[in-house]
């Protein structure tokens, strides 16, 4: 039998995965499930794209990196836009099925933690929230120990003549990205002398801004829905989310803005 649209996308399985736990079913629980499942699919795509971007950067393949960053930037805009849809759910609608979530929380999204680690926002203590030996914990452990996107960005910079300090190249891979003045000086020279590389740097800044915008919208959506209550599963809720704001993935790109 020939391949069909339904078989290729496995729609029979996919469309059975939105199982509400409320009884009788609360209308908005389906919206809640769909939005978060779609978020996880976008996270999967971002991980896929950034793994490719790491290879492109280390190989010095500017045009492949440009195309992939443009895609990730567009995905980020879509993630922000999905908050608008979720905010059509009122606090009363959410409260009607919130207890059914029990200990489940978006704080437990292993894919989003993977994405943060891949991008260089590494915090080893988050592993303590994951059960040892699970596939999710093993993936996070791998992401924690492997070079981040910023480390591969340093490969690209060196290919473009930027001197990256040895201490940055040899630093503990499990630590988060920190700004560096020598790298910032090199970035300024790239902007001024290599306009093609400058296009990449602006796309990276666009993505970083989009991620910060998504975090902000997420905070406001949580505050709008549950205020300062703790999140489901005992997660810190809006208080924790506020602490993640204004933490750029590429701090060196932001540090030089006043020097143009």
Short mmCIF file of C-alpha atoms in Angstrom, two decimals:
data_model
loop_
_atom_site.label_atom_id
_atom_site.label_comp_id
_atom_site.label_asym_id
_atom_site.label_seq_id
_atom_site.Cartn_x
_atom_site.Cartn_y
_atom_site.Cartn_z
CA UNK A 1 0.00 0.00 0.00
CA UNK A 2 1.38 3.43 -0.95
CA UNK A 3 2.63 5.94 1.59
CA UNK A 4 0.03 8.52 2.56
CA UNK A 5 0.12 11.85 4.41
CA UNK A 6 -1.46 10.20 7.46
CA UNK A 7 1.07 7.35 7.53
CA UNK A 8 4.11 9.54 6.89
CA UNK A 9 3.25 11.87 9.78
CA UNK A 10 1.88 9.04 11.95
CA UNK A 11 -1.22 11.12 12.57
CA UNK A 12 -3.17 8.20 14.00
CA UNK A 13 -0.68 8.07 16.90
CA UNK A 14 -0.07 11.81 17.13
CA UNK A 15 -3.70 12.82 17.45
CA UNK A 16 -4.33 10.31 20.24
CA UNK A 17 -1.71 11.89 22.51
CA UNK A 18 -3.87 14.76 23.77
CA UNK A 19 -5.44 12.94 26.71
CA UNK A 20 -7.16 15.20 29.22
CA UNK A 21 -7.14 14.14 32.87
CA UNK A 22 -10.12 16.20 34.02
CA UNK A 23 -13.45 14.43 34.42
CA UNK A 24 -15.76 15.62 33.06
CA UNK A 25 -13.28 17.05 30.52
CA UNK A 26 -12.50 20.75 30.97
CA UNK A 27 -12.61 22.48 27.61
CA UNK A 28 -9.31 24.38 27.95
CA UNK A 29 -7.24 21.40 29.06
CA UNK A 30 -6.98 20.34 25.42
CA UNK A 31 -5.54 23.76 24.55
CA UNK A 32 -3.05 23.46 27.42
CA UNK A 33 -1.86 20.03 26.29
CA UNK A 34 -1.61 20.93 22.60
CA UNK A 35 0.40 24.11 23.28
CA UNK A 36 2.92 22.32 25.47
CA UNK A 37 3.28 19.34 23.15
CA UNK A 38 3.93 21.76 20.28
CA UNK A 39 6.51 23.58 22.41
CA UNK A 40 8.34 20.29 22.92
CA UNK A 41 8.33 19.67 19.15
CA UNK A 42 9.82 23.12 18.55
CA UNK A 43 12.46 22.42 21.24
CA UNK A 44 13.32 19.21 19.40
CA UNK A 45 13.76 21.14 16.17
CA UNK A 46 15.89 23.81 17.85
CA UNK A 47 18.20 21.15 19.29
CA UNK A 48 18.46 19.60 15.83
CA UNK A 49 19.25 22.96 14.21
CA UNK A 50 21.77 24.07 16.82
CA UNK A 51 23.65 20.78 16.63
CA UNK A 52 24.05 21.56 12.91
CA UNK A 53 25.01 25.19 13.63
CA UNK A 54 27.80 24.00 15.93
CA UNK A 55 29.25 22.01 13.04
CA UNK A 56 28.85 24.94 10.63
CA UNK A 57 30.61 27.34 12.98
CA UNK A 58 33.55 25.03 13.67
CA UNK A 59 33.94 24.44 9.94
CA UNK A 60 33.81 28.17 9.22
CA UNK A 61 30.79 27.66 6.96
CA UNK A 62 29.30 31.14 7.22
CA UNK A 63 26.44 30.71 4.76
CA UNK A 64 25.18 27.46 6.29
CA UNK A 65 25.31 29.10 9.72
CA UNK A 66 23.41 32.12 8.41
CA UNK A 67 20.63 29.97 6.97
CA UNK A 68 20.30 27.89 10.14
CA UNK A 69 20.32 30.91 12.47
CA UNK A 70 17.65 32.56 10.36
CA UNK A 71 15.52 29.44 10.88
CA UNK A 72 16.08 29.31 14.64
CA UNK A 73 15.26 33.01 14.92
CA UNK A 74 11.97 32.41 13.10
CA UNK A 75 11.15 29.45 15.34
CA UNK A 76 11.80 31.67 18.36
CA UNK A 77 9.31 34.22 17.05
CA UNK A 78 6.77 31.42 16.69
CA UNK A 79 7.34 30.33 20.31
CA UNK A 80 6.66 33.89 21.44
CA UNK A 81 3.50 34.00 19.33
CA UNK A 82 2.18 30.83 20.93
CA UNK A 83 2.01 32.64 24.27
CA UNK A 84 -0.74 34.79 22.76
CA UNK A 85 -2.79 31.65 22.18
CA UNK A 86 -2.21 30.30 25.69
CA UNK A 87 -3.22 33.65 27.19
CA UNK A 88 -6.72 33.22 25.77
CA UNK A 89 -7.18 30.75 28.65
CA UNK A 90 -8.48 32.58 31.72
CA UNK A 91 -7.21 31.94 35.27
CA UNK A 92 -10.57 30.36 36.10
CA UNK A 93 -10.27 27.97 33.17
CA UNK A 94 -6.80 26.89 34.28
CA UNK A 95 -7.80 26.44 37.91
CA UNK A 96 -10.58 24.12 36.77
CA UNK A 97 -8.03 21.43 35.79
CA UNK A 98 -4.79 22.55 37.45
CA UNK A 99 -5.02 19.96 40.24
CA UNK A 100 -5.05 17.21 37.61
CA UNK A 101 -1.45 18.11 36.72
CA UNK A 102 -0.39 16.80 40.15
CA UNK A 103 3.45 16.86 40.22
CA UNK A 104 3.87 17.60 36.49
CA UNK A 105 5.52 20.95 35.69
CA UNK A 106 7.10 22.71 32.73
CA UNK A 107 10.14 23.07 35.02
CA UNK A 108 10.72 19.38 34.23
CA UNK A 109 11.15 19.91 30.48
CA UNK A 110 14.40 18.06 29.80
CA UNK A 111 14.52 19.30 26.22
CA UNK A 112 14.44 22.95 27.28
CA UNK A 113 17.22 22.28 29.80
CA UNK A 114 19.16 20.60 26.99
CA UNK A 115 18.66 23.69 24.86
CA UNK A 116 19.90 25.96 27.65
CA UNK A 117 23.00 23.79 28.19
CA UNK A 118 23.68 23.59 24.44
CA UNK A 119 23.50 27.39 24.22
CA UNK A 120 25.95 27.76 27.11
CA UNK A 121 23.59 28.53 30.02
CA UNK A 122 24.83 25.60 32.09
CA UNK A 123 23.89 24.90 35.73
CA UNK A 124 25.04 21.52 36.98
CA UNK A 125 22.68 21.69 39.96
CA UNK A 126 19.71 21.21 37.61
CA UNK A 127 20.78 17.59 37.20
CA UNK A 128 19.67 17.05 40.80
CA UNK A 129 16.08 17.56 39.63
CA UNK A 130 16.36 14.57 37.29
CA UNK A 131 16.21 10.92 38.34
CA UNK A 132 19.56 9.17 37.89
CA UNK A 133 19.85 6.79 34.96
CA UNK A 134 16.85 8.11 33.05
CA UNK A 135 17.26 8.94 29.34
CA UNK A 136 16.49 12.61 30.12
CA UNK A 137 19.21 12.82 32.78
CA UNK A 138 21.75 11.08 30.54
CA UNK A 139 21.07 13.55 27.73
CA UNK A 140 21.51 16.47 30.11
CA UNK A 141 24.75 15.04 31.47
CA UNK A 142 26.07 14.79 27.92
CA UNK A 143 25.05 18.35 27.09
CA UNK A 144 26.63 19.61 30.31
CA UNK A 145 30.02 18.07 29.50
CA UNK A 146 30.20 18.80 25.77
CA UNK A 147 31.31 22.12 24.24
CA UNK A 148 28.47 24.63 24.01
CA UNK A 149 27.40 26.63 20.98
CA UNK A 150 29.59 29.49 22.23
CA UNK A 151 32.65 27.20 22.23
CA UNK A 152 31.97 26.40 18.58
CA UNK A 153 31.47 30.12 17.96
CA UNK A 154 35.02 30.62 19.25
CA UNK A 155 36.18 28.20 16.52
CA UNK A 156 34.49 30.44 13.96
CA UNK A 157 36.03 33.58 15.45
CA UNK A 158 39.52 32.10 15.33
CA UNK A 159 39.04 31.20 11.68
CA UNK A 160 38.17 34.87 11.13
CA UNK A 161 41.34 36.09 12.84
CA UNK A 162 40.00 36.80 16.32
CA UNK A 163 42.37 35.84 19.14
CA UNK A 164 40.33 33.90 21.70
CA UNK A 165 42.12 33.74 25.08
CA UNK A 166 43.62 30.37 25.94
CA UNK A 167 41.84 30.33 29.29
CA UNK A 168 38.50 30.47 27.47
CA UNK A 169 39.46 27.61 25.18
CA UNK A 170 40.62 25.46 28.09
CA UNK A 171 37.95 26.36 30.63
CA UNK A 172 35.72 23.80 32.35
CA UNK A 173 33.05 22.87 29.79
CA UNK A 174 30.43 22.48 32.52
CA UNK A 175 30.52 26.20 33.41
CA UNK A 176 28.21 28.82 31.88
CA UNK A 177 29.38 31.34 29.30
CA UNK A 178 30.98 34.50 30.68
CA UNK A 179 31.73 37.75 28.82
CA UNK A 180 35.32 38.46 27.81
CA UNK A 181 36.84 41.81 26.82
CA UNK A 182 39.35 40.31 24.39
CA UNK A 183 36.55 38.54 22.51
CA UNK A 184 34.57 41.79 22.49
CA UNK A 185 37.48 43.64 20.88
CA UNK A 186 37.64 40.96 18.20
CA UNK A 187 33.92 41.17 17.57
CA UNK A 188 34.16 44.93 17.03
CA UNK A 189 36.92 44.40 14.48
CA UNK A 190 34.78 41.82 12.68
CA UNK A 191 31.86 44.23 12.48
CA UNK A 192 34.13 46.92 11.03
CA UNK A 193 36.20 44.84 8.62
CA UNK A 194 34.13 41.75 7.70
CA UNK A 195 30.54 42.77 6.94
CA UNK A 196 29.56 39.20 5.99
CA UNK A 197 30.46 38.02 9.48
CA UNK A 198 28.56 41.01 10.87
CA UNK A 199 25.36 39.63 9.34
CA UNK A 200 25.84 36.43 11.34
CA UNK A 201 26.51 38.36 14.54
CA UNK A 202 23.26 40.28 14.10
CA UNK A 203 21.28 37.09 13.50
CA UNK A 204 22.77 35.65 16.68
CA UNK A 205 21.74 38.80 18.54
CA UNK A 206 18.24 38.49 17.04
CA UNK A 207 17.91 34.94 18.34
CA UNK A 208 19.22 35.94 21.76
CA UNK A 209 16.74 38.80 21.96
CA UNK A 210 13.94 36.44 20.91
CA UNK A 211 14.82 33.98 23.66
CA UNK A 212 14.80 36.76 26.24
CA UNK A 213 11.46 37.99 24.88
CA UNK A 214 10.02 34.48 25.18
CA UNK A 215 11.21 34.24 28.79
CA UNK A 216 9.60 37.60 29.57
CA UNK A 217 6.30 36.64 27.92
CA UNK A 218 6.39 33.33 29.79
CA UNK A 219 6.82 35.13 33.11
CA UNK A 220 3.95 37.51 32.41
CA UNK A 221 1.71 34.67 31.25
CA UNK A 222 2.38 32.76 34.50
CA UNK A 223 1.79 35.89 36.60
CA UNK A 224 -1.44 36.54 34.69
CA UNK A 225 -2.66 32.99 35.21
CA UNK A 226 -1.59 32.07 38.78
CA UNK A 227 -0.01 35.25 40.17
CA UNK A 228 2.72 34.50 42.72
CA UNK A 229 1.49 31.03 43.60
CA UNK A 230 4.03 28.22 43.42
CA UNK A 231 3.95 26.31 40.16
CA UNK A 232 2.58 22.81 39.73
CA UNK A 233 4.67 20.08 41.28
CA UNK A 234 6.00 22.58 43.84
CA UNK A 235 8.09 24.41 41.24
CA UNK A 236 8.97 28.04 42.16
CA UNK A 237 6.62 29.49 39.54
CA UNK A 238 6.92 33.14 38.48
CA UNK A 239 9.56 33.88 41.11
CA UNK A 240 11.99 31.44 39.53
CA UNK A 241 11.13 32.55 36.00
CA UNK A 242 11.83 36.20 36.83
CA UNK A 243 15.35 35.18 37.84
CA UNK A 244 16.03 33.90 34.31
CA UNK A 245 15.26 37.25 32.65
CA UNK A 246 17.91 39.41 31.01
CA UNK A 247 20.53 36.67 30.89
CA UNK A 248 21.88 36.81 27.33
CA UNK A 249 23.21 33.70 25.64
CA UNK A 250 25.83 35.76 23.81
CA UNK A 251 26.87 38.36 26.42
CA UNK A 252 29.82 39.62 24.36
CA UNK A 253 27.52 40.66 21.53
CA UNK A 254 25.45 42.78 23.93
CA UNK A 255 28.47 44.23 25.75
CA UNK A 256 29.77 46.00 22.63
CA UNK A 257 26.57 47.73 21.52
CA UNK A 258 27.59 51.09 22.96
CA UNK A 259 30.94 51.02 21.13
CA UNK A 260 29.69 51.26 17.55
#
